[in-house]
């Protein structure tokens, strides 16, 4: 009899977080923006590898996948379904709406209710789901009242089309205002070890039991071979990018990281960062 295959699941080492009180996921997730063509436009160069990346992520213990209708557009959602449907029990898929894509590298906010509804219906169809686990407003459209956009998200939730709602690139004040219309369970803002603009918001998320999902998490600042990231990487036998991810995970229990890649080797490297434990001294040095 062949021995049973033992699968190492390093994502579990990141610990877990609960979204909205009922969806528990490992804090090492996966973001799918890179599973598209240049400028986040069109299909990837190697679609078969994109499928393998998603399947390998699940093997490594990842159970939270973040996407958006604007990635491609539509491409990343279609690849997720191709790779993973029928979905494994416990997998949480988050998607986003609120952008139009005029072309490669171009993004235009559109928070009109009819646009959000049309895009949500498309996401449900592409992901082959009856309800989106976490639906995020990709941006607040400044061309129309924010309250109308928040109310639309509340309608989606009341209709059972989405389970939970999140926001992206918002302030504490935006979260509190949106919460008058619909419960908010997550915030997705740009944040990394060298871009610390949202420190106060992360502390707010921790106090309010919200998940903070940093996008562009792998900026490692100045990759000076004598800098603190490089020194920590040498001590741990890791890359500076792994140290940057480990720092995020230890920065706050609210952190749910979603590093993305189109390479299985790079995916394995990213997820392995969940097993790195930085000392208090290293955290303090990197925090400075």
PDB file of C-alpha atoms in Angstrom:
ATOM      1  CA  UNK A   1       0.000   0.000   0.000  1.00  0.00           C
ATOM      2  CA  UNK A   2       1.359   3.416  -0.953  1.00  0.00           C
ATOM      3  CA  UNK A   3       2.040   5.701   1.999  1.00  0.00           C
ATOM      4  CA  UNK A   4      -0.525   8.397   2.632  1.00  0.00           C
ATOM      5  CA  UNK A   5       0.627  11.746   1.304  1.00  0.00           C
ATOM      6  CA  UNK A   6       1.437  14.200   4.075  1.00  0.00           C
ATOM      7  CA  UNK A   7       0.832  17.793   3.058  1.00  0.00           C
ATOM      8  CA  UNK A   8       2.612  20.534   4.987  1.00  0.00           C
ATOM      9  CA  UNK A   9       0.265  23.483   5.551  1.00  0.00           C
ATOM     10  CA  UNK A  10       2.422  26.430   6.634  1.00  0.00           C
ATOM     11  CA  UNK A  11      -0.442  28.930   6.210  1.00  0.00           C
ATOM     12  CA  UNK A  12      -1.923  27.543   9.423  1.00  0.00           C
ATOM     13  CA  UNK A  13       1.080  28.896  11.341  1.00  0.00           C
ATOM     14  CA  UNK A  14      -0.160  32.443  10.692  1.00  0.00           C
ATOM     15  CA  UNK A  15      -3.020  31.896  13.113  1.00  0.00           C
ATOM     16  CA  UNK A  16      -6.617  32.648  12.254  1.00  0.00           C
ATOM     17  CA  UNK A  17      -9.102  35.495  12.238  1.00  0.00           C
ATOM     18  CA  UNK A  18     -12.904  35.505  12.190  1.00  0.00           C
ATOM     19  CA  UNK A  19     -14.760  37.639   9.658  1.00  0.00           C
ATOM     20  CA  UNK A  20     -18.129  38.918  10.802  1.00  0.00           C
ATOM     21  CA  UNK A  21     -18.277  36.522  13.716  1.00  0.00           C
ATOM     22  CA  UNK A  22     -18.769  33.387  11.616  1.00  0.00           C
ATOM     23  CA  UNK A  23     -16.101  32.944   8.906  1.00  0.00           C
ATOM     24  CA  UNK A  24     -12.824  31.757  10.394  1.00  0.00           C
ATOM     25  CA  UNK A  25      -9.823  31.809   8.054  1.00  0.00           C
ATOM     26  CA  UNK A  26      -6.049  31.535   8.289  1.00  0.00           C
ATOM     27  CA  UNK A  27      -4.365  34.943   8.309  1.00  0.00           C
ATOM     28  CA  UNK A  28      -2.085  33.957   5.424  1.00  0.00           C
ATOM     29  CA  UNK A  29      -4.330  34.356   2.382  1.00  0.00           C
ATOM     30  CA  UNK A  30      -3.759  34.817  -1.336  1.00  0.00           C
ATOM     31  CA  UNK A  31      -4.438  37.760  -3.656  1.00  0.00           C
ATOM     32  CA  UNK A  32      -5.172  37.102  -7.318  1.00  0.00           C
ATOM     33  CA  UNK A  33      -4.399  40.381  -9.096  1.00  0.00           C
ATOM     34  CA  UNK A  34      -1.200  38.922 -10.548  1.00  0.00           C
ATOM     35  CA  UNK A  35      -3.092  36.060 -12.213  1.00  0.00           C
ATOM     36  CA  UNK A  36      -3.780  38.371 -15.170  1.00  0.00           C
ATOM     37  CA  UNK A  37      -1.874  39.976 -18.004  1.00  0.00           C
ATOM     38  CA  UNK A  38       0.309  43.108 -17.975  1.00  0.00           C
ATOM     39  CA  UNK A  39      -1.438  46.136 -16.519  1.00  0.00           C
ATOM     40  CA  UNK A  40      -3.881  43.756 -14.763  1.00  0.00           C
ATOM     41  CA  UNK A  41      -5.455  43.360 -18.184  1.00  0.00           C
ATOM     42  CA  UNK A  42      -6.367  40.235 -20.117  1.00  0.00           C
ATOM     43  CA  UNK A  43      -5.362  36.635 -19.451  1.00  0.00           C
ATOM     44  CA  UNK A  44      -2.062  35.569 -17.881  1.00  0.00           C
ATOM     45  CA  UNK A  45       0.814  34.461 -20.051  1.00  0.00           C
ATOM     46  CA  UNK A  46       0.606  30.968 -18.547  1.00  0.00           C
ATOM     47  CA  UNK A  47      -2.969  30.116 -17.563  1.00  0.00           C
ATOM     48  CA  UNK A  48      -2.049  26.551 -16.587  1.00  0.00           C
ATOM     49  CA  UNK A  49       0.477  27.896 -14.078  1.00  0.00           C
ATOM     50  CA  UNK A  50      -2.142  30.296 -12.698  1.00  0.00           C
ATOM     51  CA  UNK A  51      -4.409  27.306 -12.087  1.00  0.00           C
ATOM     52  CA  UNK A  52      -1.559  25.421 -10.402  1.00  0.00           C
ATOM     53  CA  UNK A  53      -0.810  28.414  -8.145  1.00  0.00           C
ATOM     54  CA  UNK A  54      -4.378  28.454  -6.821  1.00  0.00           C
ATOM     55  CA  UNK A  55      -4.470  24.701  -6.305  1.00  0.00           C
ATOM     56  CA  UNK A  56      -1.106  24.769  -4.532  1.00  0.00           C
ATOM     57  CA  UNK A  57      -2.287  27.602  -2.289  1.00  0.00           C
ATOM     58  CA  UNK A  58      -5.089  25.385  -1.007  1.00  0.00           C
ATOM     59  CA  UNK A  59      -2.609  22.548  -0.401  1.00  0.00           C
ATOM     60  CA  UNK A  60      -0.478  24.924   1.679  1.00  0.00           C
ATOM     61  CA  UNK A  61      -3.410  25.729   3.967  1.00  0.00           C
ATOM     62  CA  UNK A  62      -4.626  28.967   2.386  1.00  0.00           C
ATOM     63  CA  UNK A  63      -8.394  29.248   2.844  1.00  0.00           C
ATOM     64  CA  UNK A  64      -8.950  32.943   2.023  1.00  0.00           C
ATOM     65  CA  UNK A  65      -8.666  34.132  -1.581  1.00  0.00           C
ATOM     66  CA  UNK A  66      -9.097  37.781  -2.553  1.00  0.00           C
ATOM     67  CA  UNK A  67     -10.082  38.875  -6.054  1.00  0.00           C
ATOM     68  CA  UNK A  68     -12.088  41.542  -7.918  1.00  0.00           C
ATOM     69  CA  UNK A  69     -14.222  41.806 -11.043  1.00  0.00           C
ATOM     70  CA  UNK A  70     -11.753  44.429 -12.306  1.00  0.00           C
ATOM     71  CA  UNK A  71      -8.793  42.035 -12.327  1.00  0.00           C
ATOM     72  CA  UNK A  72      -8.592  41.277 -16.021  1.00  0.00           C
ATOM     73  CA  UNK A  73     -11.400  42.401 -15.969  1.00  0.00           C
ATOM     74  CA  UNK A  74     -13.210  39.183 -14.990  1.00  0.00           C
ATOM     75  CA  UNK A  75     -10.152  37.017 -15.652  1.00  0.00           C
ATOM     76  CA  UNK A  76      -9.064  36.211 -12.093  1.00  0.00           C
ATOM     77  CA  UNK A  77     -12.593  35.236 -11.019  1.00  0.00           C
ATOM     78  CA  UNK A  78     -12.885  32.889 -13.984  1.00  0.00           C
ATOM     79  CA  UNK A  79      -9.521  31.255 -13.203  1.00  0.00           C
ATOM     80  CA  UNK A  80     -10.500  30.756  -9.543  1.00  0.00           C
ATOM     81  CA  UNK A  81     -13.566  28.796 -10.592  1.00  0.00           C
ATOM     82  CA  UNK A  82     -11.596  26.837 -13.196  1.00  0.00           C
ATOM     83  CA  UNK A  83      -8.959  25.871 -10.650  1.00  0.00           C
ATOM     84  CA  UNK A  84     -10.988  25.229  -7.516  1.00  0.00           C
ATOM     85  CA  UNK A  85     -14.650  24.527  -8.299  1.00  0.00           C
ATOM     86  CA  UNK A  86     -16.261  22.576  -6.689  1.00  0.00           C
ATOM     87  CA  UNK A  87     -14.762  24.507  -3.799  1.00  0.00           C
ATOM     88  CA  UNK A  88     -13.238  22.783  -0.775  1.00  0.00           C
ATOM     89  CA  UNK A  89     -15.166  23.074   2.457  1.00  0.00           C
ATOM     90  CA  UNK A  90     -14.205  26.188   4.397  1.00  0.00           C
ATOM     91  CA  UNK A  91     -12.745  28.160   1.494  1.00  0.00           C
ATOM     92  CA  UNK A  92     -13.683  31.849   1.699  1.00  0.00           C
ATOM     93  CA  UNK A  93     -13.603  33.876  -1.524  1.00  0.00           C
ATOM     94  CA  UNK A  94     -13.694  37.661  -1.292  1.00  0.00           C
ATOM     95  CA  UNK A  95     -14.258  39.831  -4.339  1.00  0.00           C
ATOM     96  CA  UNK A  96     -14.637  43.538  -5.029  1.00  0.00           C
ATOM     97  CA  UNK A  97     -16.676  45.886  -7.212  1.00  0.00           C
ATOM     98  CA  UNK A  98     -16.602  49.591  -7.938  1.00  0.00           C
ATOM     99  CA  UNK A  99     -14.147  50.074 -10.794  1.00  0.00           C
ATOM    100  CA  UNK A 100     -14.421  50.230 -14.560  1.00  0.00           C
ATOM    101  CA  UNK A 101     -11.400  49.281 -16.687  1.00  0.00           C
ATOM    102  CA  UNK A 102     -10.944  51.428 -19.806  1.00  0.00           C
ATOM    103  CA  UNK A 103      -7.676  49.648 -20.622  1.00  0.00           C
ATOM    104  CA  UNK A 104      -4.408  48.208 -19.258  1.00  0.00           C
ATOM    105  CA  UNK A 105      -3.273  49.983 -16.108  1.00  0.00           C
ATOM    106  CA  UNK A 106      -6.346  52.233 -16.139  1.00  0.00           C
ATOM    107  CA  UNK A 107      -8.946  52.321 -13.359  1.00  0.00           C
ATOM    108  CA  UNK A 108     -12.051  54.512 -13.080  1.00  0.00           C
ATOM    109  CA  UNK A 109     -14.339  54.524 -10.032  1.00  0.00           C
ATOM    110  CA  UNK A 110     -17.992  53.690 -10.647  1.00  0.00           C
ATOM    111  CA  UNK A 111     -20.110  53.318  -7.520  1.00  0.00           C
ATOM    112  CA  UNK A 112     -23.486  53.780  -9.187  1.00  0.00           C
ATOM    113  CA  UNK A 113     -25.980  51.247  -7.780  1.00  0.00           C
ATOM    114  CA  UNK A 114     -26.808  49.772 -11.174  1.00  0.00           C
ATOM    115  CA  UNK A 115     -23.118  49.264 -11.965  1.00  0.00           C
ATOM    116  CA  UNK A 116     -22.392  47.612  -8.599  1.00  0.00           C
ATOM    117  CA  UNK A 117     -25.386  45.309  -9.000  1.00  0.00           C
ATOM    118  CA  UNK A 118     -24.405  44.334 -12.530  1.00  0.00           C
ATOM    119  CA  UNK A 119     -20.847  43.605 -11.452  1.00  0.00           C
ATOM    120  CA  UNK A 120     -21.956  41.625  -8.415  1.00  0.00           C
ATOM    121  CA  UNK A 121     -24.202  39.476 -10.581  1.00  0.00           C
ATOM    122  CA  UNK A 122     -21.262  38.887 -12.923  1.00  0.00           C
ATOM    123  CA  UNK A 123     -19.018  37.897 -10.021  1.00  0.00           C
ATOM    124  CA  UNK A 124     -21.601  35.418  -8.746  1.00  0.00           C
ATOM    125  CA  UNK A 125     -21.846  33.868 -12.208  1.00  0.00           C
ATOM    126  CA  UNK A 126     -18.093  33.703 -12.823  1.00  0.00           C
ATOM    127  CA  UNK A 127     -17.319  32.310  -9.363  1.00  0.00           C
ATOM    128  CA  UNK A 128     -20.266  29.860  -9.636  1.00  0.00           C
ATOM    129  CA  UNK A 129     -21.656  30.935  -6.282  1.00  0.00           C
ATOM    130  CA  UNK A 130     -25.081  31.853  -4.969  1.00  0.00           C
ATOM    131  CA  UNK A 131     -23.612  34.257  -2.427  1.00  0.00           C
ATOM    132  CA  UNK A 132     -20.302  36.099  -2.095  1.00  0.00           C
ATOM    133  CA  UNK A 133     -18.598  35.449   1.264  1.00  0.00           C
ATOM    134  CA  UNK A 134     -17.042  38.932   1.469  1.00  0.00           C
ATOM    135  CA  UNK A 135     -17.985  41.681  -0.994  1.00  0.00           C
ATOM    136  CA  UNK A 136     -15.824  44.794  -0.865  1.00  0.00           C
ATOM    137  CA  UNK A 137     -16.370  48.257  -2.318  1.00  0.00           C
ATOM    138  CA  UNK A 138     -13.142  48.628  -4.274  1.00  0.00           C
ATOM    139  CA  UNK A 139     -13.210  52.410  -3.946  1.00  0.00           C
ATOM    140  CA  UNK A 140     -15.727  55.006  -2.801  1.00  0.00           C
ATOM    141  CA  UNK A 141     -16.704  56.816  -5.997  1.00  0.00           C
ATOM    142  CA  UNK A 142     -16.157  60.546  -5.330  1.00  0.00           C
ATOM    143  CA  UNK A 143     -18.540  61.475  -8.165  1.00  0.00           C
ATOM    144  CA  UNK A 144     -21.641  60.415  -6.238  1.00  0.00           C
ATOM    145  CA  UNK A 145     -22.865  60.397  -2.622  1.00  0.00           C
ATOM    146  CA  UNK A 146     -21.013  57.827  -0.518  1.00  0.00           C
ATOM    147  CA  UNK A 147     -24.207  57.023   1.381  1.00  0.00           C
ATOM    148  CA  UNK A 148     -25.858  55.743  -1.806  1.00  0.00           C
ATOM    149  CA  UNK A 149     -22.970  53.340  -2.320  1.00  0.00           C
ATOM    150  CA  UNK A 150     -23.128  52.111   1.271  1.00  0.00           C
ATOM    151  CA  UNK A 151     -26.899  51.671   1.051  1.00  0.00           C
ATOM    152  CA  UNK A 152     -26.465  49.583  -2.095  1.00  0.00           C
ATOM    153  CA  UNK A 153     -24.071  47.273  -0.244  1.00  0.00           C
ATOM    154  CA  UNK A 154     -26.663  46.983   2.523  1.00  0.00           C
ATOM    155  CA  UNK A 155     -29.281  45.973  -0.029  1.00  0.00           C
ATOM    156  CA  UNK A 156     -27.016  43.234  -1.384  1.00  0.00           C
ATOM    157  CA  UNK A 157     -26.600  41.857   2.123  1.00  0.00           C
ATOM    158  CA  UNK A 158     -30.315  41.984   2.938  1.00  0.00           C
ATOM    159  CA  UNK A 159     -31.087  40.206  -0.334  1.00  0.00           C
ATOM    160  CA  UNK A 160     -28.695  37.398   0.588  1.00  0.00           C
ATOM    161  CA  UNK A 161     -26.383  38.052  -2.376  1.00  0.00           C
ATOM    162  CA  UNK A 162     -23.433  38.751  -0.069  1.00  0.00           C
ATOM    163  CA  UNK A 163     -22.674  37.402   3.380  1.00  0.00           C
ATOM    164  CA  UNK A 164     -20.367  40.153   4.623  1.00  0.00           C
ATOM    165  CA  UNK A 165     -19.241  43.594   3.416  1.00  0.00           C
ATOM    166  CA  UNK A 166     -15.839  45.267   3.403  1.00  0.00           C
ATOM    167  CA  UNK A 167     -14.321  48.539   2.193  1.00  0.00           C
ATOM    168  CA  UNK A 168     -11.075  49.463   0.451  1.00  0.00           C
ATOM    169  CA  UNK A 169      -8.880  52.579   0.712  1.00  0.00           C
ATOM    170  CA  UNK A 170     -10.951  54.231   3.447  1.00  0.00           C
ATOM    171  CA  UNK A 171     -10.446  56.125   6.701  1.00  0.00           C
ATOM    172  CA  UNK A 172     -11.811  55.406  10.167  1.00  0.00           C
ATOM    173  CA  UNK A 173     -14.462  58.036   9.477  1.00  0.00           C
ATOM    174  CA  UNK A 174     -15.499  56.250   6.256  1.00  0.00           C
ATOM    175  CA  UNK A 175     -15.853  52.946   8.111  1.00  0.00           C
ATOM    176  CA  UNK A 176     -17.982  54.513  10.821  1.00  0.00           C
ATOM    177  CA  UNK A 177     -20.190  56.262   8.273  1.00  0.00           C
ATOM    178  CA  UNK A 178     -20.662  53.113   6.194  1.00  0.00           C
ATOM    179  CA  UNK A 179     -21.509  51.147   9.335  1.00  0.00           C
ATOM    180  CA  UNK A 180     -24.713  53.168   9.663  1.00  0.00           C
ATOM    181  CA  UNK A 181     -25.945  51.461   6.498  1.00  0.00           C
ATOM    182  CA  UNK A 182     -24.388  47.989   6.640  1.00  0.00           C
ATOM    183  CA  UNK A 183     -22.108  46.080   9.054  1.00  0.00           C
ATOM    184  CA  UNK A 184     -18.479  46.367   7.931  1.00  0.00           C
ATOM    185  CA  UNK A 185     -16.196  43.407   8.705  1.00  0.00           C
ATOM    186  CA  UNK A 186     -12.969  44.287   6.860  1.00  0.00           C
ATOM    187  CA  UNK A 187     -10.844  47.087   5.458  1.00  0.00           C
ATOM    188  CA  UNK A 188      -8.384  46.690   2.593  1.00  0.00           C
ATOM    189  CA  UNK A 189      -5.857  49.547   2.368  1.00  0.00           C
ATOM    190  CA  UNK A 190      -2.325  49.860   1.056  1.00  0.00           C
ATOM    191  CA  UNK A 191       0.086  49.075   3.887  1.00  0.00           C
ATOM    192  CA  UNK A 192       3.491  47.469   4.321  1.00  0.00           C
ATOM    193  CA  UNK A 193       6.638  47.745   6.419  1.00  0.00           C
ATOM    194  CA  UNK A 194       7.741  50.908   4.598  1.00  0.00           C
ATOM    195  CA  UNK A 195       4.305  52.476   4.027  1.00  0.00           C
ATOM    196  CA  UNK A 196       2.776  53.054   7.452  1.00  0.00           C
ATOM    197  CA  UNK A 197       0.069  55.614   6.691  1.00  0.00           C
ATOM    198  CA  UNK A 198      -2.725  53.525   8.194  1.00  0.00           C
ATOM    199  CA  UNK A 199      -1.269  52.618  11.592  1.00  0.00           C
ATOM    200  CA  UNK A 200      -4.201  54.274  13.419  1.00  0.00           C
ATOM    201  CA  UNK A 201      -6.731  52.446  11.249  1.00  0.00           C
ATOM    202  CA  UNK A 202      -5.090  49.089  11.979  1.00  0.00           C
ATOM    203  CA  UNK A 203      -5.344  49.753  15.704  1.00  0.00           C
ATOM    204  CA  UNK A 204      -9.002  50.705  15.185  1.00  0.00           C
ATOM    205  CA  UNK A 205      -9.658  47.446  13.316  1.00  0.00           C
ATOM    206  CA  UNK A 206      -8.086  45.472  16.145  1.00  0.00           C
ATOM    207  CA  UNK A 207     -10.274  47.224  18.740  1.00  0.00           C
ATOM    208  CA  UNK A 208     -13.437  46.777  16.664  1.00  0.00           C
ATOM    209  CA  UNK A 209     -12.758  43.141  15.633  1.00  0.00           C
ATOM    210  CA  UNK A 210     -12.410  44.004  11.945  1.00  0.00           C
ATOM    211  CA  UNK A 211      -9.924  42.387   9.584  1.00  0.00           C
ATOM    212  CA  UNK A 212      -7.285  44.632   8.028  1.00  0.00           C
ATOM    213  CA  UNK A 213      -6.227  43.312   4.602  1.00  0.00           C
ATOM    214  CA  UNK A 214      -3.068  45.089   3.395  1.00  0.00           C
ATOM    215  CA  UNK A 215      -2.663  45.386  -0.340  1.00  0.00           C
ATOM    216  CA  UNK A 216       0.826  45.831  -1.785  1.00  0.00           C
ATOM    217  CA  UNK A 217       2.129  43.978   1.284  1.00  0.00           C
ATOM    218  CA  UNK A 218       5.481  43.032  -0.222  1.00  0.00           C
ATOM    219  CA  UNK A 219       7.127  46.422  -0.510  1.00  0.00           C
ATOM    220  CA  UNK A 220      10.293  45.856   1.476  1.00  0.00           C
ATOM    221  CA  UNK A 221      11.460  49.455   1.509  1.00  0.00           C
ATOM    222  CA  UNK A 222      15.132  50.087   0.951  1.00  0.00           C
ATOM    223  CA  UNK A 223      16.778  46.734   0.312  1.00  0.00           C
ATOM    224  CA  UNK A 224      20.064  47.907   1.808  1.00  0.00           C
ATOM    225  CA  UNK A 225      22.167  44.843   2.626  1.00  0.00           C
ATOM    226  CA  UNK A 226      22.971  46.505   5.947  1.00  0.00           C
ATOM    227  CA  UNK A 227      19.368  47.551   6.707  1.00  0.00           C
ATOM    228  CA  UNK A 228      17.106  45.992   9.365  1.00  0.00           C
ATOM    229  CA  UNK A 229      15.122  43.862   6.892  1.00  0.00           C
ATOM    230  CA  UNK A 230      18.288  42.394   5.415  1.00  0.00           C
ATOM    231  CA  UNK A 231      19.808  41.768   8.842  1.00  0.00           C
ATOM    232  CA  UNK A 232      16.658  39.982  10.023  1.00  0.00           C
ATOM    233  CA  UNK A 233      16.544  37.968   6.802  1.00  0.00           C
ATOM    234  CA  UNK A 234      20.109  36.726   7.338  1.00  0.00           C
ATOM    235  CA  UNK A 235      19.377  35.768  10.942  1.00  0.00           C
ATOM    236  CA  UNK A 236      16.313  33.730   9.902  1.00  0.00           C
ATOM    237  CA  UNK A 237      17.720  32.312   6.658  1.00  0.00           C
ATOM    238  CA  UNK A 238      14.863  34.028   4.838  1.00  0.00           C
ATOM    239  CA  UNK A 239      14.301  36.631   2.120  1.00  0.00           C
ATOM    240  CA  UNK A 240      13.572  40.267   2.901  1.00  0.00           C
ATOM    241  CA  UNK A 241      10.090  39.734   1.465  1.00  0.00           C
ATOM    242  CA  UNK A 242       9.421  36.887   3.866  1.00  0.00           C
ATOM    243  CA  UNK A 243      10.510  39.127   6.741  1.00  0.00           C
ATOM    244  CA  UNK A 244       8.190  41.877   5.471  1.00  0.00           C
ATOM    245  CA  UNK A 245       5.261  39.412   5.550  1.00  0.00           C
ATOM    246  CA  UNK A 246       6.230  38.055   8.957  1.00  0.00           C
ATOM    247  CA  UNK A 247       6.352  41.626  10.287  1.00  0.00           C
ATOM    248  CA  UNK A 248       2.816  42.279   9.013  1.00  0.00           C
ATOM    249  CA  UNK A 249       1.445  39.161  10.678  1.00  0.00           C
ATOM    250  CA  UNK A 250       3.032  40.101  13.998  1.00  0.00           C
ATOM    251  CA  UNK A 251       2.131  43.786  13.691  1.00  0.00           C
ATOM    252  CA  UNK A 252      -1.515  43.126  14.599  1.00  0.00           C
ATOM    253  CA  UNK A 253      -3.882  40.235  15.222  1.00  0.00           C
ATOM    254  CA  UNK A 254      -6.285  42.030  12.843  1.00  0.00           C
ATOM    255  CA  UNK A 255      -3.903  41.525   9.908  1.00  0.00           C
ATOM    256  CA  UNK A 256      -5.023  39.214   7.090  1.00  0.00           C
ATOM    257  CA  UNK A 257      -2.284  39.218   4.453  1.00  0.00           C
ATOM    258  CA  UNK A 258      -2.867  38.396   0.787  1.00  0.00           C
ATOM    259  CA  UNK A 259       0.474  38.322  -1.069  1.00  0.00           C
ATOM    260  CA  UNK A 260      -0.042  37.510  -4.717  1.00  0.00           C
ATOM    261  CA  UNK A 261       2.082  35.866  -7.373  1.00  0.00           C
ATOM    262  CA  UNK A 262       1.806  33.976 -10.655  1.00  0.00           C
ATOM    263  CA  UNK A 263       4.530  31.477  -9.671  1.00  0.00           C
ATOM    264  CA  UNK A 264       4.130  28.361  -7.520  1.00  0.00           C
ATOM    265  CA  UNK A 265       7.721  28.695  -6.265  1.00  0.00           C
ATOM    266  CA  UNK A 266       7.119  32.289  -5.180  1.00  0.00           C
ATOM    267  CA  UNK A 267       3.803  31.262  -3.605  1.00  0.00           C
ATOM    268  CA  UNK A 268       5.553  28.625  -1.485  1.00  0.00           C
ATOM    269  CA  UNK A 269       8.134  31.182  -0.406  1.00  0.00           C
ATOM    270  CA  UNK A 270       5.450  33.702   0.589  1.00  0.00           C
ATOM    271  CA  UNK A 271       3.367  31.222   2.568  1.00  0.00           C
ATOM    272  CA  UNK A 272       6.453  29.916   4.389  1.00  0.00           C
ATOM    273  CA  UNK A 273       6.758  33.389   5.945  1.00  0.00           C
ATOM    274  CA  UNK A 274       3.883  32.418   8.248  1.00  0.00           C
ATOM    275  CA  UNK A 275       6.299  30.185  10.166  1.00  0.00           C
ATOM    276  CA  UNK A 276       8.862  32.925  10.858  1.00  0.00           C
ATOM    277  CA  UNK A 277       8.806  34.384  14.373  1.00  0.00           C
ATOM    278  CA  UNK A 278      10.485  37.744  14.795  1.00  0.00           C
ATOM    279  CA  UNK A 279      11.835  38.709  18.191  1.00  0.00           C
ATOM    280  CA  UNK A 280      10.555  41.703  20.116  1.00  0.00           C
ATOM    281  CA  UNK A 281      13.815  43.469  19.305  1.00  0.00           C
ATOM    282  CA  UNK A 282      13.428  42.771  15.591  1.00  0.00           C
ATOM    283  CA  UNK A 283       9.803  43.968  15.627  1.00  0.00           C
ATOM    284  CA  UNK A 284      10.837  47.175  17.368  1.00  0.00           C
ATOM    285  CA  UNK A 285      13.697  47.794  14.946  1.00  0.00           C
ATOM    286  CA  UNK A 286      11.505  47.202  11.906  1.00  0.00           C
ATOM    287  CA  UNK A 287       8.733  49.287  13.440  1.00  0.00           C
ATOM    288  CA  UNK A 288      11.066  52.244  13.585  1.00  0.00           C
TER     289      UNK A 288
END
